[in-house]
mmCIF file of C-alpha atoms in Angstrom:
data_model
loop_
_atom_site.group_PDB
_atom_site.id
_atom_site.type_symbol
_atom_site.label_atom_id
_atom_site.label_comp_id
_atom_site.label_asym_id
_atom_site.label_seq_id
_atom_site.Cartn_x
_atom_site.Cartn_y
_atom_site.Cartn_z
ATOM 1 C CA UNK A 1068 44.654 -26.531 -14.246
ATOM 2 C CA UNK A 1069 42.919 -29.294 -16.208
ATOM 3 C CA UNK A 1070 40.670 -28.570 -19.147
ATOM 4 C CA UNK A 1071 38.166 -31.243 -20.145
ATOM 5 C CA UNK A 1072 36.118 -31.450 -23.326
ATOM 6 C CA UNK A 1073 33.455 -34.118 -23.812
ATOM 7 C CA UNK A 1074 32.188 -35.337 -27.153
ATOM 8 C CA UNK A 1075 30.225 -38.212 -28.636
ATOM 9 C CA UNK A 1076 26.733 -37.568 -27.340
ATOM 10 C CA UNK A 1077 23.701 -37.758 -29.558
ATOM 11 C CA UNK A 1078 20.217 -39.081 -30.136
ATOM 12 C CA UNK A 1079 19.826 -42.857 -30.281
ATOM 13 C CA UNK A 1080 17.168 -45.508 -29.868
ATOM 14 C CA UNK A 1081 16.839 -47.829 -26.906
ATOM 15 C CA UNK A 1082 19.276 -50.703 -27.240
ATOM 16 C CA UNK A 1083 21.780 -48.702 -29.263
ATOM 17 C CA UNK A 1084 25.317 -47.762 -28.281
ATOM 18 C CA UNK A 1085 27.362 -44.600 -27.950
ATOM 19 C CA UNK A 1086 30.939 -43.895 -27.019
ATOM 20 C CA UNK A 1087 31.679 -40.703 -25.152
ATOM 21 C CA UNK A 1088 35.146 -39.210 -25.156
ATOM 22 C CA UNK A 1089 36.754 -36.749 -22.780
ATOM 23 C CA UNK A 1090 39.928 -35.043 -23.906
ATOM 24 C CA UNK A 1091 42.078 -33.565 -21.152
ATOM 25 C CA UNK A 1092 44.804 -30.953 -21.288
ATOM 26 C CA UNK A 1093 46.724 -28.617 -19.008
ATOM 27 C CA UNK A 1094 48.188 -31.056 -16.493
ATOM 28 C CA UNK A 1095 49.484 -34.586 -16.048
ATOM 29 C CA UNK A 1096 46.504 -36.685 -17.003
ATOM 30 C CA UNK A 1097 47.744 -39.879 -15.389
ATOM 31 C CA UNK A 1098 47.806 -38.256 -11.937
ATOM 32 C CA UNK A 1099 44.019 -37.829 -11.883
ATOM 33 C CA UNK A 1100 41.152 -40.146 -11.275
ATOM 34 C CA UNK A 1101 38.559 -39.618 -13.978
ATOM 35 C CA UNK A 1102 34.839 -39.853 -13.494
ATOM 36 C CA UNK A 1103 31.669 -39.668 -15.523
ATOM 37 C CA UNK A 1104 28.544 -38.116 -14.057
ATOM 38 C CA UNK A 1105 25.164 -37.375 -15.547
ATOM 39 C CA UNK A 1106 22.308 -35.031 -14.846
ATOM 40 C CA UNK A 1107 18.771 -35.235 -16.155
ATOM 41 C CA UNK A 1108 16.355 -32.283 -16.033
ATOM 42 C CA UNK A 1109 14.990 -31.801 -12.531
ATOM 43 C CA UNK A 1110 17.349 -34.356 -11.023
ATOM 44 C CA UNK A 1111 20.599 -34.139 -9.115
ATOM 45 C CA UNK A 1112 23.884 -34.958 -10.736
ATOM 46 C CA UNK A 1113 24.653 -38.639 -10.249
ATOM 47 C CA UNK A 1114 27.704 -40.832 -10.448
ATOM 48 C CA UNK A 1115 28.037 -43.088 -13.480
ATOM 49 C CA UNK A 1116 31.561 -44.506 -13.595
ATOM 50 C CA UNK A 1117 35.127 -43.715 -12.596
ATOM 51 C CA UNK A 1118 38.644 -44.973 -13.126
ATOM 52 C CA UNK A 1119 41.449 -44.411 -10.640
ATOM 53 C CA UNK A 1120 44.985 -43.573 -11.683
ATOM 54 C CA UNK A 1121 46.198 -45.932 -8.949
ATOM 55 C CA UNK A 1122 46.149 -49.311 -10.653
ATOM 56 C CA UNK A 1123 43.348 -48.286 -12.980
ATOM 57 C CA UNK A 1124 40.628 -49.466 -10.603
ATOM 58 C CA UNK A 1125 37.165 -49.110 -12.094
ATOM 59 C CA UNK A 1126 33.883 -48.247 -10.420
ATOM 60 C CA UNK A 1127 30.332 -48.237 -11.766
ATOM 61 C CA UNK A 1128 26.927 -47.196 -10.607
ATOM 62 C CA UNK A 1129 24.646 -50.201 -10.191
ATOM 63 C CA UNK A 1130 22.323 -48.805 -12.838
ATOM 64 C CA UNK A 1131 24.972 -49.094 -15.569
ATOM 65 C CA UNK A 1132 26.931 -52.202 -14.563
ATOM 66 C CA UNK A 1133 27.165 -54.653 -17.419
ATOM 67 C CA UNK A 1134 26.204 -52.003 -19.959
ATOM 68 C CA UNK A 1135 28.779 -49.218 -19.671
ATOM 69 C CA UNK A 1136 32.553 -49.470 -19.796
ATOM 70 C CA UNK A 1137 34.981 -46.765 -18.730
ATOM 71 C CA UNK A 1138 38.549 -46.730 -20.000
ATOM 72 C CA UNK A 1139 41.435 -44.333 -20.355
ATOM 73 C CA UNK A 1140 44.294 -43.814 -22.753
ATOM 74 C CA UNK A 1141 46.965 -41.884 -20.901
ATOM 75 C CA UNK A 1142 49.092 -41.474 -24.023
ATOM 76 C CA UNK A 1143 46.206 -39.618 -25.659
ATOM 77 C CA UNK A 1144 45.037 -37.880 -22.471
ATOM 78 C CA UNK A 1145 41.569 -39.222 -23.118
ATOM 79 C CA UNK A 1146 38.966 -41.092 -21.096
ATOM 80 C CA UNK A 1147 36.090 -42.965 -22.709
ATOM 81 C CA UNK A 1148 32.675 -44.161 -21.719
ATOM 82 C CA UNK A 1149 31.342 -46.937 -23.918
ATOM 83 C CA UNK A 1150 27.595 -47.140 -23.438
ATOM 84 C CA UNK A 1151 25.757 -50.210 -24.685
ATOM 85 C CA UNK A 1152 22.142 -51.312 -24.392
ATOM 86 C CA UNK A 1153 21.049 -47.753 -23.779
ATOM 87 C CA UNK A 1154 17.735 -47.122 -22.063
ATOM 88 C CA UNK A 1155 15.497 -44.044 -22.044
ATOM 89 C CA UNK A 1156 16.414 -43.515 -18.393
ATOM 90 C CA UNK A 1157 20.021 -42.984 -19.488
ATOM 91 C CA UNK A 1158 18.956 -39.702 -21.086
ATOM 92 C CA UNK A 1159 20.958 -36.902 -19.482
ATOM 93 C CA UNK A 1160 23.803 -34.490 -19.924
ATOM 94 C CA UNK A 1161 26.989 -36.447 -19.318
ATOM 95 C CA UNK A 1162 29.944 -34.754 -17.681
ATOM 96 C CA UNK A 1163 33.566 -35.767 -17.478
ATOM 97 C CA UNK A 1164 35.438 -34.802 -14.316
ATOM 98 C CA UNK A 1165 38.942 -35.059 -12.873
ATOM 99 C CA UNK A 1166 39.978 -35.563 -9.254
ATOM 100 C CA UNK A 1167 43.546 -35.150 -8.016
ATOM 101 C CA UNK A 1168 42.608 -36.375 -4.571
ATOM 102 C CA UNK A 1169 39.330 -37.514 -3.121
ATOM 103 C CA UNK A 1170 37.458 -38.717 -0.097
ATOM 104 C CA UNK A 1171 35.081 -40.770 -2.221
ATOM 105 C CA UNK A 1172 35.429 -41.477 -5.914
ATOM 106 C CA UNK A 1173 31.634 -41.668 -6.088
ATOM 107 C CA UNK A 1174 31.106 -38.148 -4.800
ATOM 108 C CA UNK A 1175 30.956 -35.259 -7.257
ATOM 109 C CA UNK A 1176 32.398 -32.992 -4.574
ATOM 110 C CA UNK A 1177 35.702 -34.860 -4.901
ATOM 111 C CA UNK A 1178 36.207 -33.638 -8.456
ATOM 112 C CA UNK A 1179 38.021 -30.381 -9.104
ATOM 113 C CA UNK A 1180 37.650 -30.039 -12.859
ATOM 114 C CA UNK A 1181 34.642 -30.534 -15.085
ATOM 115 C CA UNK A 1182 33.879 -30.546 -18.761
ATOM 116 C CA UNK A 1183 30.989 -28.689 -20.360
ATOM 117 C CA UNK A 1184 28.860 -31.791 -20.786
ATOM 118 C CA UNK A 1185 27.503 -33.667 -23.769
ATOM 119 C CA UNK A 1186 23.838 -34.497 -24.300
ATOM 120 C CA UNK A 1187 22.737 -38.109 -24.579
ATOM 121 C CA UNK A 1188 19.126 -38.724 -25.540
ATOM 122 C CA UNK A 1189 17.691 -42.234 -25.767
ATOM 123 C CA UNK A 1190 14.293 -42.682 -27.337
ATOM 124 C CA UNK A 1191 11.996 -45.639 -26.744
#
């Protein structure tokens, strides 16, 4: 019931920044926790960041703390991931996801709806 479309990926150099956007439609955006996950070739999908609709609590993977910032604009039905100081190991397809209810906000299995992904490539 929620459609998600990511944008903003691209090819950048190490140390550069990107801002990913995820536009949501089809349901009440503010009722969902929103998460960002990423998947590199040959690796499992991993948690990056999330923001809860309850009080806007924010969660980050240790690997991106201090570099990435997640935010949401409920009026625009959009969630963002600001990525600074990018590293080659950040290279992956980044996915936006929505969870109406969850056991763990870190677990991809908690998320019901997923975007198509946007490629982020960081060169050294």
